[in-house]
Coordinates of C-alpha atoms in Angstrom, one line a residue:
X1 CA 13.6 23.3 22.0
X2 CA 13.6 24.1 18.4
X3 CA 12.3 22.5 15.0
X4 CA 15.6 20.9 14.9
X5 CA 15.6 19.2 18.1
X6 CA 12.2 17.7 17.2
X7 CA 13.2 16.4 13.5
X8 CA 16.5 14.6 15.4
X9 CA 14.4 13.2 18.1
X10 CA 11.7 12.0 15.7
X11 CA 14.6 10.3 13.4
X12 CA 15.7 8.9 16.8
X13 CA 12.0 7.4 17.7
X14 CA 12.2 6.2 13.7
X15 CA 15.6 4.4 13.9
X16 CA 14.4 2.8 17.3
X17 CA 11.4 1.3 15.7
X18 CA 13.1 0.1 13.1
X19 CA 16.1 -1.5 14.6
X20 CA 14.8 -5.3 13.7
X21 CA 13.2 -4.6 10.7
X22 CA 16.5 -6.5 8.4
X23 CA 15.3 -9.9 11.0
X24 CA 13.4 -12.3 8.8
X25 CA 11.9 -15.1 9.7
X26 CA 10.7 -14.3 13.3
X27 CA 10.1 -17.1 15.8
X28 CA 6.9 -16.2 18.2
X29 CA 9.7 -15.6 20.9
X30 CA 11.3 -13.7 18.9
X31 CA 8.1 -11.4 17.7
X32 CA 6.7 -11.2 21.7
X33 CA 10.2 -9.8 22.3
X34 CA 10.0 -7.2 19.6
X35 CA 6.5 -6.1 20.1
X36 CA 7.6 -5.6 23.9
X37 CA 10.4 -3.4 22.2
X38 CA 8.1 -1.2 20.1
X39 CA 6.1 -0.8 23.3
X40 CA 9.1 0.3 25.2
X41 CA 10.1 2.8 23.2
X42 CA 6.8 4.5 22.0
X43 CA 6.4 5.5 26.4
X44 CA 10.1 6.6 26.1
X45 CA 9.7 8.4 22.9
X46 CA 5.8 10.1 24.6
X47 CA 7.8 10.7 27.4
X48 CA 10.5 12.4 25.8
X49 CA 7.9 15.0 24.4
X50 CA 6.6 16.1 28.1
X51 CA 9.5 18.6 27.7
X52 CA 7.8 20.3 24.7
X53 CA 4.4 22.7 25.0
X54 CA 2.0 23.5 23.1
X55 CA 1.6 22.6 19.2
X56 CA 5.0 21.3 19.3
X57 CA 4.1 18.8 22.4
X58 CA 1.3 17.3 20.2
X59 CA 3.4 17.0 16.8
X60 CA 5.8 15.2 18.8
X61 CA 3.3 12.6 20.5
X62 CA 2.0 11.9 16.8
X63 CA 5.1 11.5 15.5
X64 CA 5.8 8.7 18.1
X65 CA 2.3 7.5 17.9
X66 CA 2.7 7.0 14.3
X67 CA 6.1 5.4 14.5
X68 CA 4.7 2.9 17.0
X69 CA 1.7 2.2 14.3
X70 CA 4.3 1.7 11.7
X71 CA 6.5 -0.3 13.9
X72 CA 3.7 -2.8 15.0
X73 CA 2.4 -3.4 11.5
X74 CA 6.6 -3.7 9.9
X75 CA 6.7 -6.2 12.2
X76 CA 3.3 -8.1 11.9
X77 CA 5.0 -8.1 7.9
X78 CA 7.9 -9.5 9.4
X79 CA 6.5 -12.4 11.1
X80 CA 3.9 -13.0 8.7
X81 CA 4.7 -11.7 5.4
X82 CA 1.4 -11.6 3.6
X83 CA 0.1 -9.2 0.5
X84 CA -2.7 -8.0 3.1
X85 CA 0.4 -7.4 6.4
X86 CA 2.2 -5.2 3.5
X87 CA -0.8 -3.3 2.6
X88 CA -1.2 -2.6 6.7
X89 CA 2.1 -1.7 6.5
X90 CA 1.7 1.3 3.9
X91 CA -1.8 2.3 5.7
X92 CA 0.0 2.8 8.5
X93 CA 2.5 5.0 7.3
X94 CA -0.3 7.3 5.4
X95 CA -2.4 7.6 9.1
X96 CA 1.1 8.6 10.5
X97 CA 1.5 11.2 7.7
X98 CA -2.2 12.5 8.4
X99 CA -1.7 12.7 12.1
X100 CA 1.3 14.7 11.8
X101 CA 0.4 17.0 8.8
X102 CA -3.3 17.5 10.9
X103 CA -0.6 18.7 13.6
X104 CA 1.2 20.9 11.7
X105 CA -2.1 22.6 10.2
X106 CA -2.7 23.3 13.6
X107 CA -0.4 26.7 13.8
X108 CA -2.4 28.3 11.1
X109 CA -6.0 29.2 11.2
X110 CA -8.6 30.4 8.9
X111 CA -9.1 28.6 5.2
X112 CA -5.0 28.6 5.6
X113 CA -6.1 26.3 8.0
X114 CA -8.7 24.6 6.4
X115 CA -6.9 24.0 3.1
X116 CA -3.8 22.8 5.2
X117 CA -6.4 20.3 6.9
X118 CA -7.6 18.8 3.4
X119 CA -4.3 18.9 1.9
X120 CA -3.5 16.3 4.3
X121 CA -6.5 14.3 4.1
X122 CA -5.9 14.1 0.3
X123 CA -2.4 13.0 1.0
X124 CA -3.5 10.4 3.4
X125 CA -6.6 9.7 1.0
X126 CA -3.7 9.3 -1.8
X127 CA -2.0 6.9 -0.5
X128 CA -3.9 4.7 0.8
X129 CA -5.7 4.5 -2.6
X130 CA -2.2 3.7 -3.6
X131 CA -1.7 0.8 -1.3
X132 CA -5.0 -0.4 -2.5
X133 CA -4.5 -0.4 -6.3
X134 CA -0.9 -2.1 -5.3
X135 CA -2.9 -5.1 -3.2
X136 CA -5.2 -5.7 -6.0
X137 CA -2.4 -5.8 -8.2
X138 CA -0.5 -8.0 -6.4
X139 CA -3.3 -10.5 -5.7
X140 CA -4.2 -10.5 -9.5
X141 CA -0.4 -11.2 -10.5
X142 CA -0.6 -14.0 -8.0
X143 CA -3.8 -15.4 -9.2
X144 CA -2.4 -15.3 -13.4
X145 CA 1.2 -17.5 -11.8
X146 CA -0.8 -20.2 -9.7
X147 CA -3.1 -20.7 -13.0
X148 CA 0.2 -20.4 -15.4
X149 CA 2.1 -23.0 -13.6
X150 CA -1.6 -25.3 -13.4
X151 CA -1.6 -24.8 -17.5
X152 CA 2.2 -26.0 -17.5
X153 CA 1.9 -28.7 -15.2
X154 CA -0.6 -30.4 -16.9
X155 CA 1.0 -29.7 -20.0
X156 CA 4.0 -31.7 -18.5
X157 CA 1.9 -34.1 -17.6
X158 CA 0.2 -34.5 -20.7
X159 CA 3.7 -34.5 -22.3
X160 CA 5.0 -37.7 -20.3
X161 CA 2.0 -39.8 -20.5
X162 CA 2.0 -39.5 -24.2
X163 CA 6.0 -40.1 -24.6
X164 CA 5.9 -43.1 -21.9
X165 CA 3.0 -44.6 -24.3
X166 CA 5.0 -44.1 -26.9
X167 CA 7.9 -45.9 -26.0
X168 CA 5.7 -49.1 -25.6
X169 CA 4.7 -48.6 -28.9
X170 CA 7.0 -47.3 -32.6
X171 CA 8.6 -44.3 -33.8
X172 CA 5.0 -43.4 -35.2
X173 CA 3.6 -43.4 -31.7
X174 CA 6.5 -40.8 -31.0
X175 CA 5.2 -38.6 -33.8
X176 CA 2.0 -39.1 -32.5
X177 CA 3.2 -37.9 -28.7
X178 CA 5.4 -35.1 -30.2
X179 CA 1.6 -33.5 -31.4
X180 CA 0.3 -34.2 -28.3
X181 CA 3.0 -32.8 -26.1
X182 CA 3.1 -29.8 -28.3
X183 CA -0.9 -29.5 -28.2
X184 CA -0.7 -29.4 -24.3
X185 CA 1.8 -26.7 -24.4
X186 CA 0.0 -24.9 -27.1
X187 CA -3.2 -24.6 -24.9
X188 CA -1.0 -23.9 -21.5
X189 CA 0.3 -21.1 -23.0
X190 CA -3.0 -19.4 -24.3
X191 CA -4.5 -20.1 -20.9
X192 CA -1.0 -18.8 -19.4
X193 CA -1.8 -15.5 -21.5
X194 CA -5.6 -15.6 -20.8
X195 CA -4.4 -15.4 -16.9
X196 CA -2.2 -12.6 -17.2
X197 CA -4.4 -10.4 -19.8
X198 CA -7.0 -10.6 -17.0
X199 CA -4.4 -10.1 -14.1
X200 CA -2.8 -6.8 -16.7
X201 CA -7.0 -6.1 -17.0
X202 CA -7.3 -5.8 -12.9
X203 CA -4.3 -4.1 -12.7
X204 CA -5.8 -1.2 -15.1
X205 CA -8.9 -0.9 -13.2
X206 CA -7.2 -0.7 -9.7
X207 CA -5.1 2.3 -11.1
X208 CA -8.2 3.8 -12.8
X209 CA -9.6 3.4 -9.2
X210 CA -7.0 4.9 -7.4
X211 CA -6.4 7.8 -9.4
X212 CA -9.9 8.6 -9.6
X213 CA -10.6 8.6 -5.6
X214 CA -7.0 10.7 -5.4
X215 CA -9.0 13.5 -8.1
X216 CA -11.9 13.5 -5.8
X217 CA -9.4 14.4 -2.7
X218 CA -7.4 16.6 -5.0
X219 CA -10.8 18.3 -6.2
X220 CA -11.6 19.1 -2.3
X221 CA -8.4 20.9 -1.2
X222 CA -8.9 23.0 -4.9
X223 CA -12.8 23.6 -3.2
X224 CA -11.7 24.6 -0.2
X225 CA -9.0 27.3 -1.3
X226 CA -12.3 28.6 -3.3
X227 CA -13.8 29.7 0.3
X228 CA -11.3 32.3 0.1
X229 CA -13.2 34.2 -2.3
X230 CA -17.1 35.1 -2.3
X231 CA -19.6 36.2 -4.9
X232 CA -18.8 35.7 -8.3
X233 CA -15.0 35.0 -7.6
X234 CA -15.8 32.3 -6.0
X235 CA -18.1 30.8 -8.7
X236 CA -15.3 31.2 -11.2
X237 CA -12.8 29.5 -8.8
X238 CA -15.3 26.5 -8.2
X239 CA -15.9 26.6 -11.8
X240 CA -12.5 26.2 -12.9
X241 CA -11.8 23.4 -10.1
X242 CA -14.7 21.4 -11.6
X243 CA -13.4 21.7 -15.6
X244 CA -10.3 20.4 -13.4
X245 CA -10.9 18.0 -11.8
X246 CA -13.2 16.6 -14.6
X247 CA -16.5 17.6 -12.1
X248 CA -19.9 18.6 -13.1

């Protein structure tokens, strides 16, 4: 069977997988069913590759391996949707990628080979680094909102006590509440800011993070198409990947 035949069958395995994933709000009966499912048709989909050989036979396993990884972890997010079950979600998609690409790199040979081989692992490396950043974001965000709405609440709080001891008292005692109310707000809103300059803070350093462990995968496939050469070819090509990739 030809490239063809494997691409459709793999969008096949893919749609399978996937068939639940618009279901929200899974009961336990409901998610036992479903993992069953993904079960099901990862030994149909493994199955369906026995009539392959070869390189092509083991592209096709880790395309339904990884589809079943991706499933399982879509639909952990499903039943429990959590910043951490998305994160698994988008690790599991960059293994998938890896397991495949490492596949693929399999037809070639020599540093063809070996570049193909790091290539992935930097695109696996990449986005996982990605998904990271994305979870530290995330958690930061949520962090700045829960202290935000604390500042407010208070604030509110602050607010009603002084206009309900107001009304017991005179129209001074309403001036007196207006300043206070307006104090409280004043100081929820520079906590409210404080919150999310330090959420915008972590959200800088998680990208400066990610990008930098993506150079160091980038700055090992630019190495290893240096192997090509020898002598003092091969010093300027490592020489140039270091000024780069920023590398001493």
């Amino acid at each position: 069977m030809n490239q063809f035949n494997i691409s459709a069958i793999a969008v096949a395995i893919g749609l399978a997988f996937s068939a639940g994933a618009m279901a929200q709000g899974l009961s336990t009966n409901e998610y036992k069913a479903d993992k069953k499912g993904i079960t099901a048709e990862y030994k149909s989909a493994k199955s369906n590759c026995d009539s392959f050989s070869g390189n092509v036979k083991d592209r096709c396993k880790a395309e339904a391996r990884g589809n079943e990884k991706i499933a399982k972890a879509e639909l952990e997010f499903r039943y429990k949707p959590t910043d951490k079950t998305r994160y698994d979600v988008r690790v599991a998609k960059a293994q998938a990628d890896y397991s495949v690409a490492k596949e693929q790199c399999d037809d070639k040979a020599g540093n063809v080979k070996d570049v193909c081989l790091k290539q992935a692992k930097a695109g696996e490396i990449s986005a996982k680094a990605d998904a990271k950043a994305q979870m530290k974001i995330s958690d930061a965000n949520k962090i700045a909102n829960q202290k935000s709405s604390a500042a407010h609440m208070i604030a509110d709080e602050k607010s009603a006590d002084a206009n309900k001891t107001a009304d017991q008292k005179s129209s001074a005692a309403h001036m007196k509440a207006d300043e206070k109310a307006a104090d409280a707000h004043k100081t929820a809103n520079q906590k409210s800011n404080a919150a999310h300059m330090k959420a915008d803070e972590k959200a800088v350093e998680a990208r400066k993070d990610a990008a930098e462990v993506k150079r160091d995968a980038d700055f090992a496939v630019a190495k290893e198409k240096c192997d090509v050469y020898a002598g003092d070819a091969k010093s300027l090509c490592l020489n140039e990947a270091k000024a780069q990739f920023g590398k001493s």
